Coordinates of C-alpha atoms and ligand atoms in Angstrom, one line a residue:
X159 CA -16.3 -30.0 46.2
X160 CA -13.4 -31.2 44.0
X161 CA -14.4 -32.9 40.8
X162 CA -12.7 -36.2 40.1
X163 CA -10.5 -35.3 37.0
X164 CA -11.9 -38.3 35.1
X165 CA -15.6 -37.3 35.5
X166 CA -14.9 -33.9 34.0
X167 CA -13.0 -35.4 31.1
X168 CA -15.8 -38.0 30.4
X169 CA -18.3 -35.0 29.9
X170 CA -16.1 -33.1 27.7
X171 CA -14.8 -36.0 25.3
X172 CA -14.6 -33.6 22.4
X173 CA -12.8 -30.8 24.1
X174 CA -8.9 -31.1 23.3
X175 CA -7.6 -29.3 26.4
X176 CA -9.9 -31.1 28.8
X177 CA -8.9 -34.6 27.4
X178 CA -7.1 -37.2 29.4
X179 CA -4.3 -37.1 26.5
X180 CA -3.7 -33.3 27.6
X181 CA -3.6 -33.8 31.3
X182 CA -0.1 -34.9 31.3
X183 CA 3.2 -33.5 30.1
X184 CA 4.5 -35.8 27.2
X185 CA 7.7 -37.6 27.5
X186 CA 10.4 -35.6 25.5
X187 CA 13.2 -38.1 24.8
X188 CA 11.5 -41.4 24.7
X189 CA 8.6 -42.5 22.5
X190 CA 5.3 -42.5 24.6
X191 CA 4.1 -46.1 25.3
X192 CA 0.6 -45.6 23.9
X193 CA -1.1 -43.8 21.0
X194 CA -3.0 -40.5 21.2
X195 CA -5.8 -39.1 19.2
X196 CA -4.4 -37.3 16.1
X197 CA -6.1 -33.9 17.0
X198 CA -4.7 -34.1 20.5
X199 CA -1.2 -35.0 19.3
X200 CA -1.4 -32.2 16.7
X201 CA -2.4 -29.6 19.2
X202 CA 0.5 -30.4 21.6
X203 CA 3.1 -30.4 18.7
X204 CA 1.8 -27.3 17.1
X205 CA 1.6 -25.5 20.5
X206 CA 5.2 -26.2 21.2
X207 CA 6.2 -24.5 18.0
X208 CA 4.7 -21.2 19.5
X209 CA 8.1 -21.1 21.2
X210 CA 10.1 -20.8 18.0
X211 CA 10.7 -17.4 16.6
X212 CA 8.3 -15.9 14.1
X213 CA 9.9 -16.7 10.7
X214 CA 8.6 -13.4 9.0
X215 CA 10.6 -11.5 11.7
X216 CA 13.7 -13.6 11.1
X217 CA 15.9 -11.0 9.3
X218 CA 18.9 -13.3 9.4
X219 CA 17.8 -16.0 7.0
X220 CA 18.3 -15.8 3.3
X221 CA 15.5 -18.4 2.8
X222 CA 11.9 -17.8 2.0
X223 CA 9.6 -17.4 4.9
X224 CA 6.5 -16.1 2.9
X225 CA 4.9 -18.1 0.2
X226 CA 2.0 -17.6 -1.9
X227 CA -1.2 -19.7 -1.2
X228 CA -0.7 -21.4 -4.5
X229 CA 2.6 -22.6 -3.5
X230 CA 1.3 -24.1 -0.3
X231 CA -1.3 -25.9 -2.4
X232 CA 1.4 -27.3 -4.7
X233 CA 3.3 -28.6 -1.6
X234 CA 0.3 -30.3 -0.2
X235 CA -0.7 -31.8 -3.6
X236 CA 2.8 -33.1 -4.2
X237 CA 3.6 -34.4 -0.6
X238 CA 3.7 -38.1 -2.1
X239 CA 6.0 -37.5 -5.0
X240 CA 9.6 -38.7 -4.7
X241 CA 11.5 -36.8 -7.4
X242 CA 14.0 -39.5 -7.8
X243 CA 11.2 -42.0 -9.1
X244 CA 11.6 -40.3 -12.6
X245 CA 10.0 -43.3 -14.4
X246 CA 6.9 -43.2 -12.1
X247 CA 6.6 -39.4 -12.1
X248 CA 7.9 -38.5 -15.5
X249 CA 6.2 -35.1 -15.5
X250 CA 8.0 -34.1 -12.3
X251 CA 11.2 -35.1 -13.9
X252 CA 10.3 -33.1 -17.0
X253 CA 9.7 -30.1 -14.9
X254 CA 12.9 -30.5 -13.2
X255 CA 14.7 -30.6 -16.5
X256 CA 12.8 -27.5 -17.8
X257 CA 14.0 -25.6 -14.6
X258 CA 17.5 -26.5 -15.5
X259 CA 17.2 -25.3 -19.0
X260 CA 15.5 -22.0 -17.9
X261 CA 18.4 -21.4 -15.5
X262 CA 21.0 -22.3 -18.0
X263 CA 19.2 -19.8 -20.3
X264 CA 18.8 -17.2 -17.5
X265 CA 22.6 -17.5 -16.9
X266 CA 23.3 -17.0 -20.6
X267 CA 24.6 -20.4 -21.4
X268 CA 25.6 -20.9 -25.0
X269 CA 24.3 -24.6 -24.6
X270 CA 21.2 -23.8 -22.9
X271 CA 19.3 -26.6 -24.8
X272 CA 22.1 -29.2 -24.1
X273 CA 23.0 -28.2 -20.7
X274 CA 23.6 -30.5 -17.8
X275 CA 22.3 -29.7 -14.2
X276 CA 20.3 -31.0 -11.4
X277 CA 18.1 -29.9 -8.6
X278 CA 19.6 -30.5 -5.1
X279 CA 18.3 -30.0 -1.5
X280 CA 20.0 -26.6 -1.5
X281 CA 23.2 -24.6 -2.4
X282 CA 25.3 -26.8 0.1
X283 CA 24.7 -29.9 -1.9
X284 CA 25.1 -28.0 -5.2
X285 CA 28.4 -26.6 -4.1
X286 CA 29.6 -30.1 -3.1
X287 CA 28.7 -31.2 -6.6
X288 CA 30.5 -28.2 -8.3
X289 CA 33.5 -28.6 -6.1
X290 CA 33.8 -32.3 -6.8
X291 CA 33.6 -31.8 -10.7
X292 CA 36.4 -29.3 -10.3
X293 CA 38.5 -31.9 -8.4
X294 CA 37.8 -34.7 -10.7
X295 CA 38.4 -32.7 -13.8
X296 CA 41.7 -31.4 -12.3
X297 CA 42.8 -35.0 -11.3
X298 CA 42.1 -36.1 -14.9
X299 CA 44.2 -33.2 -16.3
X300 CA 47.1 -34.0 -13.8
X301 CA 47.1 -37.6 -14.6
X302 CA 47.1 -37.1 -18.4
X303 CA 50.2 -34.9 -17.9
X304 CA 51.8 -37.6 -15.5
X305 CA 51.8 -35.2 -12.6
X306 CA 50.8 -35.9 -9.0
X307 CA 47.2 -35.4 -7.7
X308 CA 47.7 -35.4 -4.0
X309 CA 47.7 -31.6 -3.1
X310 CA 44.7 -29.9 -4.7
X311 CA 43.7 -26.5 -3.6
X312 CA 40.8 -24.1 -4.1
X313 CA 40.7 -20.4 -3.9
X314 CA 37.8 -18.5 -2.6
X315 CA 36.9 -15.2 -0.8
X316 CA 35.3 -15.3 2.6
X317 CA 32.9 -18.2 1.9
X318 CA 29.9 -19.9 3.4
X319 CA 30.6 -22.8 5.6
X320 CA 29.7 -25.3 2.7
X321 CA 33.0 -24.6 0.9
X322 CA 34.8 -25.4 4.4
X323 CA 32.9 -28.7 4.5
X324 CA 33.8 -29.4 0.8
X325 CA 37.5 -28.8 1.5
X326 CA 37.4 -30.9 4.6
X327 CA 35.5 -33.9 3.1
X328 CA 37.7 -34.0 0.2
X329 CA 41.1 -33.1 1.6
X330 CA 41.4 -30.1 -0.5
X331 CA 43.5 -27.1 0.9
X332 CA 41.2 -24.2 1.0
X333 CA 43.0 -21.0 0.1
X334 CA 40.4 -18.6 1.5
X335 CA 41.3 -15.1 0.9
X336 CA 40.9 -13.1 4.2
X337 CA 39.2 -9.7 4.6
X338 CA 41.7 -6.9 4.9
X339 CA 40.7 -3.5 6.3
X340 CA 37.6 -2.4 4.4
X341 CA 38.0 -5.0 1.7
X342 CA 35.5 -7.7 2.6
X343 CA 35.6 -9.6 -0.6
X344 CA 38.1 -11.3 -3.0
X345 CA 39.7 -9.3 -5.8
X346 CA 41.7 -10.3 -8.9
X347 CA 45.1 -9.7 -7.4
X348 CA 44.5 -11.8 -4.3
X349 CA 43.3 -14.6 -6.4
X350 CA 46.3 -14.5 -8.6
X351 CA 48.8 -14.5 -5.7
X352 CA 47.4 -17.9 -4.7
X353 CA 47.1 -19.8 -7.9
X354 CA 49.4 -22.6 -8.7
X355 CA 49.3 -25.8 -10.7
X356 CA 47.4 -27.6 -8.0
X357 CA 44.5 -25.0 -8.1
X358 CA 41.3 -27.0 -8.9
X359 CA 39.4 -23.8 -9.4
X360 CA 38.2 -20.4 -8.1
X361 CA 35.0 -19.8 -6.4
X362 CA 33.8 -16.3 -6.3
X363 CA 30.5 -15.7 -4.4
X364 CA 27.7 -13.7 -5.9
X365 CA 26.4 -12.3 -2.5
X366 CA 28.9 -12.9 0.1
X367 CA 27.3 -14.2 3.2
X368 CA 28.8 -11.7 5.6
X369 CA 28.1 -8.5 3.8
X370 CA 25.8 -9.4 0.8
X371 CA 28.4 -8.0 -1.7
X372 CA 28.9 -9.4 -5.1
X373 CA 32.4 -10.6 -5.9
X374 CA 34.0 -9.4 -9.0
X375 CA 33.7 -12.4 -11.2
X376 CA 34.4 -10.7 -14.5
X377 CA 37.8 -9.0 -13.2
X378 CA 38.8 -12.4 -11.7
X379 CA 38.0 -14.1 -14.8
X380 CA 40.0 -11.6 -16.8
X381 CA 43.0 -11.9 -14.6
X382 CA 42.8 -15.8 -14.9
X383 CA 42.7 -15.3 -18.8
X384 CA 45.8 -13.3 -18.6
X385 CA 47.5 -16.0 -16.4
X386 CA 46.6 -18.6 -18.9
X387 CA 48.2 -16.6 -21.7
X388 CA 51.2 -16.0 -19.7
X389 CA 51.8 -19.3 -18.0
X390 CA 49.5 -21.8 -19.6
X391 CA 47.8 -22.4 -16.3
X392 CA 44.1 -22.7 -17.3
X393 CA 42.0 -22.3 -14.1
X394 CA 38.2 -22.8 -14.2
X395 CA 35.6 -20.8 -12.2
X396 CA 32.6 -22.1 -10.3
X397 CA 30.3 -19.3 -9.1
X398 CA 28.6 -19.7 -5.8
X399 CA 25.3 -17.9 -6.7
X400 CA 23.4 -19.1 -3.7
X401 CA 21.7 -15.9 -3.4
X402 CA 22.9 -13.7 -6.5
X403 CA 22.2 -16.4 -9.1
X404 CA 18.5 -15.5 -8.7
X405 CA 18.9 -11.8 -8.2
X406 CA 21.6 -10.5 -10.6
X407 CA 20.0 -11.8 -13.9
X408 CA 16.9 -9.7 -12.9
X409 CA 18.2 -6.8 -11.1
X410 CA 21.6 -6.0 -12.7
X411 CA 21.3 -7.9 -16.1
X412 CA 24.3 -5.9 -17.3
X413 CA 26.6 -7.4 -14.7
X414 CA 28.8 -10.1 -16.4
X415 CA 29.3 -12.8 -14.0
X416 CA 27.7 -16.0 -15.6
X417 CA 28.3 -18.4 -18.6
X418 CA 28.9 -15.2 -20.9
X419 CA 32.4 -15.7 -19.3
X420 CA 33.8 -18.9 -21.0
X421 CA 35.9 -19.4 -17.8
X422 CA 32.7 -20.0 -15.7
X423 CA 32.1 -23.7 -15.8
X424 CA 29.3 -24.2 -13.3
X425 CA 27.0 -22.1 -11.1
X426 CA 25.0 -23.1 -8.2
X427 CA 22.1 -21.2 -6.6
X428 CA 19.4 -21.8 -4.0
X429 CA 15.8 -22.1 -5.1
X430 CA 14.6 -21.6 -1.5
X431 CA 16.5 -18.2 -1.2
X432 CA 15.8 -15.7 -4.0
X433 CA 14.3 -18.3 -6.2
X434 CA 11.3 -17.9 -4.0
X435 CA 10.6 -21.6 -3.8
X436 CA 9.9 -23.3 -0.4
X437 CA 12.7 -24.6 1.7
X438 CA 14.5 -27.8 0.3
X439 CA 15.7 -26.9 -3.3
X440 CA 19.0 -25.8 -4.8
X441 CA 20.3 -25.9 -8.4
X442 CA 23.6 -26.6 -10.1
X443 CA 24.2 -26.2 -13.9
X444 CA 27.2 -26.9 -15.8
X445 CA 28.2 -24.8 -18.9
X446 CA 28.8 -27.9 -21.0
X447 CA 28.2 -31.6 -20.6
X448 CA 32.1 -32.1 -20.7
X449 CA 32.4 -30.1 -17.5
X450 CA 30.7 -32.7 -15.5
X451 CA 33.0 -35.8 -15.3
X452 CA 31.1 -39.1 -16.5
X453 CA 32.6 -40.6 -13.2
X454 CA 30.1 -38.6 -11.2
X455 CA 27.0 -39.8 -13.1
X456 CA 25.4 -43.0 -11.8
X457 CA 22.9 -45.0 -13.8
X458 CA 20.3 -46.9 -11.9
X459 CA 17.7 -49.3 -13.3
X460 CA 15.9 -50.4 -10.3
X461 CA 13.1 -47.9 -10.3
X462 CA 12.2 -48.9 -13.9
X463 CA 13.9 -47.3 -16.9
X464 CA 17.6 -46.5 -16.9
X465 CA 18.0 -43.1 -14.9
X466 CA 21.2 -41.1 -14.6
X467 CA 21.5 -39.5 -11.2
X468 CA 24.3 -37.1 -9.9
X469 CA 23.0 -35.7 -6.9
X470 CA 24.0 -36.7 -3.3
X471 CA 20.7 -37.7 -2.0
X472 CA 18.6 -40.4 -3.6
X473 CA 15.0 -39.9 -2.3
X474 CA 13.8 -36.3 -2.1
X475 CA 10.5 -34.4 -2.3
X476 CA 9.3 -33.3 -5.6
X477 CA 7.1 -30.5 -4.4
X478 CA 9.9 -27.9 -4.1
X479 CA 10.9 -28.5 -7.7
X480 CA 7.2 -28.2 -8.9
X481 CA 6.9 -25.0 -6.8
X482 CA 10.0 -23.6 -8.4
X483 CA 8.6 -24.2 -11.8
X484 CA 5.3 -22.6 -10.8
X485 CA 7.4 -19.5 -9.8
X486 CA 9.0 -19.4 -13.1
X487 CA 5.7 -19.5 -15.0
X488 CA 3.9 -17.3 -12.5
X489 CA 6.5 -14.4 -12.3
X490 CA 8.6 -14.7 -15.5
X491 CA 11.6 -12.5 -15.8
X492 CA 9.6 -9.3 -15.3
X493 CA 7.9 -10.6 -12.2
X494 CA 11.1 -11.6 -10.5
X495 CA 12.5 -8.3 -11.3
X496 CA 9.7 -6.5 -9.6
X497 CA 9.7 -8.6 -6.5
X498 CA 13.6 -8.3 -6.1
X499 CA 13.7 -4.6 -6.8
X500 CA 11.0 -3.9 -4.2
X501 CA 13.3 -5.7 -1.8
X502 CA 16.3 -3.6 -2.8
X503 CA 14.1 -0.4 -2.4
X504 CA 13.1 -1.5 1.2
X505 CA 16.8 -2.4 1.9
X506 CA 17.9 1.1 0.7
X507 CA 15.2 2.7 2.9
X508 CA 16.3 0.8 6.0
X509 CA 20.1 1.8 5.1
X510 CA 19.1 5.4 5.0
X511 CA 17.1 5.3 8.3
X512 CA 19.9 3.3 10.1
X513 CA 22.6 5.9 8.9
X514 CA 20.3 8.8 10.3
X515 CA 20.6 7.3 13.8
X516 CA 24.2 8.7 14.1
X517 CA 25.6 5.5 15.8
X518 CA 26.4 3.5 12.5
X519 CA 28.5 3.3 9.3
X520 CA 26.7 1.5 6.5
X521 CA 28.8 -1.2 4.8
X522 CA 26.2 -2.4 2.2
X523 CA 23.3 -0.2 1.5
X524 CA 21.3 -2.7 -0.3
X525 CA 21.8 -1.4 -3.8
X526 CA 21.2 -3.7 -6.7
X527 CA 24.6 -3.1 -8.4
X528 CA 26.6 -3.8 -5.1
X529 CA 24.9 -7.0 -4.0
X530 CA 21.9 -8.7 -2.7
X531 CA 19.0 -6.8 -0.8
X532 CA 20.9 -6.8 2.4
X533 CA 21.9 -3.9 4.7
X534 CA 24.9 -4.4 6.9
X535 CA 26.5 -1.8 9.3
X536 CA 29.0 -1.4 12.0
X537 CA 29.3 0.9 15.0
X538 CA 30.9 4.2 14.2
X539 CA 34.4 4.7 15.4
X540 CA 35.2 7.6 17.7
X541 CA 31.6 7.9 19.1
X542 CA 30.3 6.8 22.5
X543 CA 27.8 4.1 22.2
X544 CA 25.9 3.1 25.4
X545 CA 25.4 -0.5 23.9
X546 CA 27.0 -2.8 21.5
X547 CA 25.5 -4.5 18.4
X548 CA 24.8 -7.7 20.5
X549 CA 23.0 -5.7 23.2
X550 CA 20.8 -4.3 20.3
X551 CA 20.2 -7.6 18.7
X552 CA 19.0 -8.9 22.1
X553 CA 16.8 -6.0 22.9
X554 CA 15.0 -6.3 19.4
X555 CA 14.2 -9.9 20.4
X556 CA 11.9 -8.6 22.9
X557 CA 9.6 -7.5 20.0
X558 CA 10.3 -10.7 18.1
X559 CA 12.8 -9.3 15.6
X560 CA 15.8 -11.4 14.8
X561 CA 18.5 -8.9 13.5
X562 CA 21.8 -10.9 13.8
X563 CA 24.9 -9.3 14.9
X564 CA 28.3 -11.3 14.4
X565 CA 31.8 -10.7 14.0
X566 CA 33.5 -11.0 10.6
X567 CA 35.5 -14.0 9.7
X568 CA 39.4 -14.4 9.6
X569 CA 41.5 -11.1 9.9
X570 CA 38.5 -8.9 10.8
X571 CA 37.3 -11.0 13.8
X572 CA 37.6 -7.6 15.7
X573 CA 34.7 -6.1 13.7
X574 CA 31.1 -6.9 14.8
X575 CA 28.5 -6.1 12.2
X576 CA 24.8 -6.3 12.0
X577 CA 22.7 -7.2 9.0
X578 CA 19.2 -7.4 7.7
X579 CA 18.2 -9.6 4.8
X580 CA 15.2 -8.2 2.9
X581 CA 13.1 -10.9 1.3
X582 CA 9.7 -11.0 -0.3
X583 CA 7.3 -10.6 2.3
X584 CA 9.3 -8.0 4.3
X585 CA 7.6 -4.9 3.0
X586 CA 8.2 -1.1 3.5
X587 CA 5.5 -1.0 6.3
X588 CA 7.1 -3.8 8.2
X589 CA 10.5 -2.1 7.7
X590 CA 9.1 1.2 9.3
X591 CA 7.7 -0.9 12.2
X592 CA 11.2 -2.4 12.6
X593 CA 12.8 1.0 12.5
X594 CA 10.5 2.4 15.3
X595 CA 11.5 -0.7 17.3
X596 CA 15.2 0.0 16.6
X597 CA 14.9 3.5 17.6
X598 CA 13.1 2.5 20.8
X599 CA 15.9 0.1 21.6
X600 CA 18.5 2.9 21.3
X601 CA 16.3 5.1 23.4
X602 CA 16.2 2.4 25.9
X603 CA 20.1 2.2 26.1
X604 CA 20.3 6.0 26.2
X605 CA 18.2 5.9 29.4
X606 CA 19.8 2.6 30.8
X607 CA 23.3 2.5 29.4
X608 CA 24.8 -0.9 29.3
X609 CA 27.4 -1.5 32.0
X610 CA 28.6 -4.9 30.9
X611 CA 27.9 -5.6 27.3
X612 CA 26.8 -8.9 25.8
X613 CA 29.2 -11.1 24.0
X614 CA 28.3 -12.8 20.6
X615 CA 27.8 -16.1 22.3
X616 CA 25.4 -14.5 24.9
X617 CA 23.4 -12.7 22.3
X618 CA 23.0 -16.1 20.5
X619 CA 22.3 -14.4 17.2
X620 CA 23.4 -16.3 14.1
X621 CA 23.8 -15.9 10.3
X622 CA 23.7 -18.2 7.3
Ligands
PLP757 C1 27.0 -17.8 -0.5 C2 26.3 -19.1 0.0 N1 26.6 -20.2 -0.4 C3 26.0 -21.4 0.1 C4 25.0 -21.3 1.1 C5 24.3 -22.5 1.5 O1 23.2 -22.6 0.9 P1 22.1 -23.7 1.5 O2 21.5 -23.0 2.7 O3 20.9 -23.5 0.2 O4 22.5 -25.0 1.6 C6 24.6 -20.1 1.6 C7 23.6 -19.9 2.5 O5 23.2 -19.0 3.0 C8 25.3 -18.9 1.0 O6 24.9 -17.7 1.5

């Protein structure tokens, strides 16, 4: 005999999956008419997230996917703190200021005690602020000289999309140095070729998104010094240290890229990448208070007290900032060095193993002096491959791994590469498991050669 559904459910009131709430599929694009028990709603929502990828196996992202239990506690304990209420939460504000000073010090600012900087939601917001400061300062210099201000340009290597956004939002011509042959980053000659009196600044990236390589900030700065001496053109540098800003000071302290170079006026970084903080925090620091135009600072008094603000968003969670500070205290310089060097070791192990497979040429082998702990590679020329990199990426997904394959930007769109980002939480053992799956994927294609390979769009892999 069939039970009436409702009878069964009455008997099992406390059983989530037998509840009336769970007997229907929830509407997806309009709000339900009635309320649900918290436990039931929670179950439905959390269960749906099973269909997301497993973040720890996401080897595409630069962002943190493993966090210490203490960080999780801090996040839970600070859930109610709005970092913009500086009068109400003066210690959170103080902690933010300490982080700015510590970063200025880490980046060898001669003004570490009087520096200006702020937390942001990430490097994109920080880059926007850095770019705006360059633009405002350039306009002021031009106005003073009685010259027009209508055709600003910015020089970069192959940059992350946040700089494309900056250029489009502010109507700045982006002079992005394209890749050429095996040169995947900017060099000093290419920068100098593009500079003119309308150049608001040069932005080298410390850890280029596509390959992970560090751009040669020191050489670019030297070339701009010479240009200054020869022509009087004095072009400032902003360094996009989204990843490298939190790596190089620990892993290659002898690399000169930061405020040791007087031409470097500002630096951005992502706390949530190699800063090891949870998602939602970036930083920008200016060399000197005068490098941040006063026009970009707003004073508000309606939260109590008179508070200067110069980030784009107003309300923001305070937890990420507190967690960032926790990491500084918890790890210190030596702790960061150990965490990051172990990532470099794992990356170099992967590069060696991938090279052994015979199908690939390594572009970045994950060495600390070259760039961030990333490995990137391409298919070897002149060898038969029964697959392409997109097929491989797709096959690895069957084991949950997200190893992105993508084509390079302008001028090398013909070149597909694959890349792995090694972060805290992806250790040698996990890397060896990944390599077994990688070998198994190739074994599969040896047996079942691909007749029609996947395209980039079909594989749907991505990079940041
Ligand atoms: C070089 C570079 N700049 C900027 C960004 C944007 O950073 P965020 O994701 O923190 O906004 C990224 C992100 O990967 C990056 O690699």
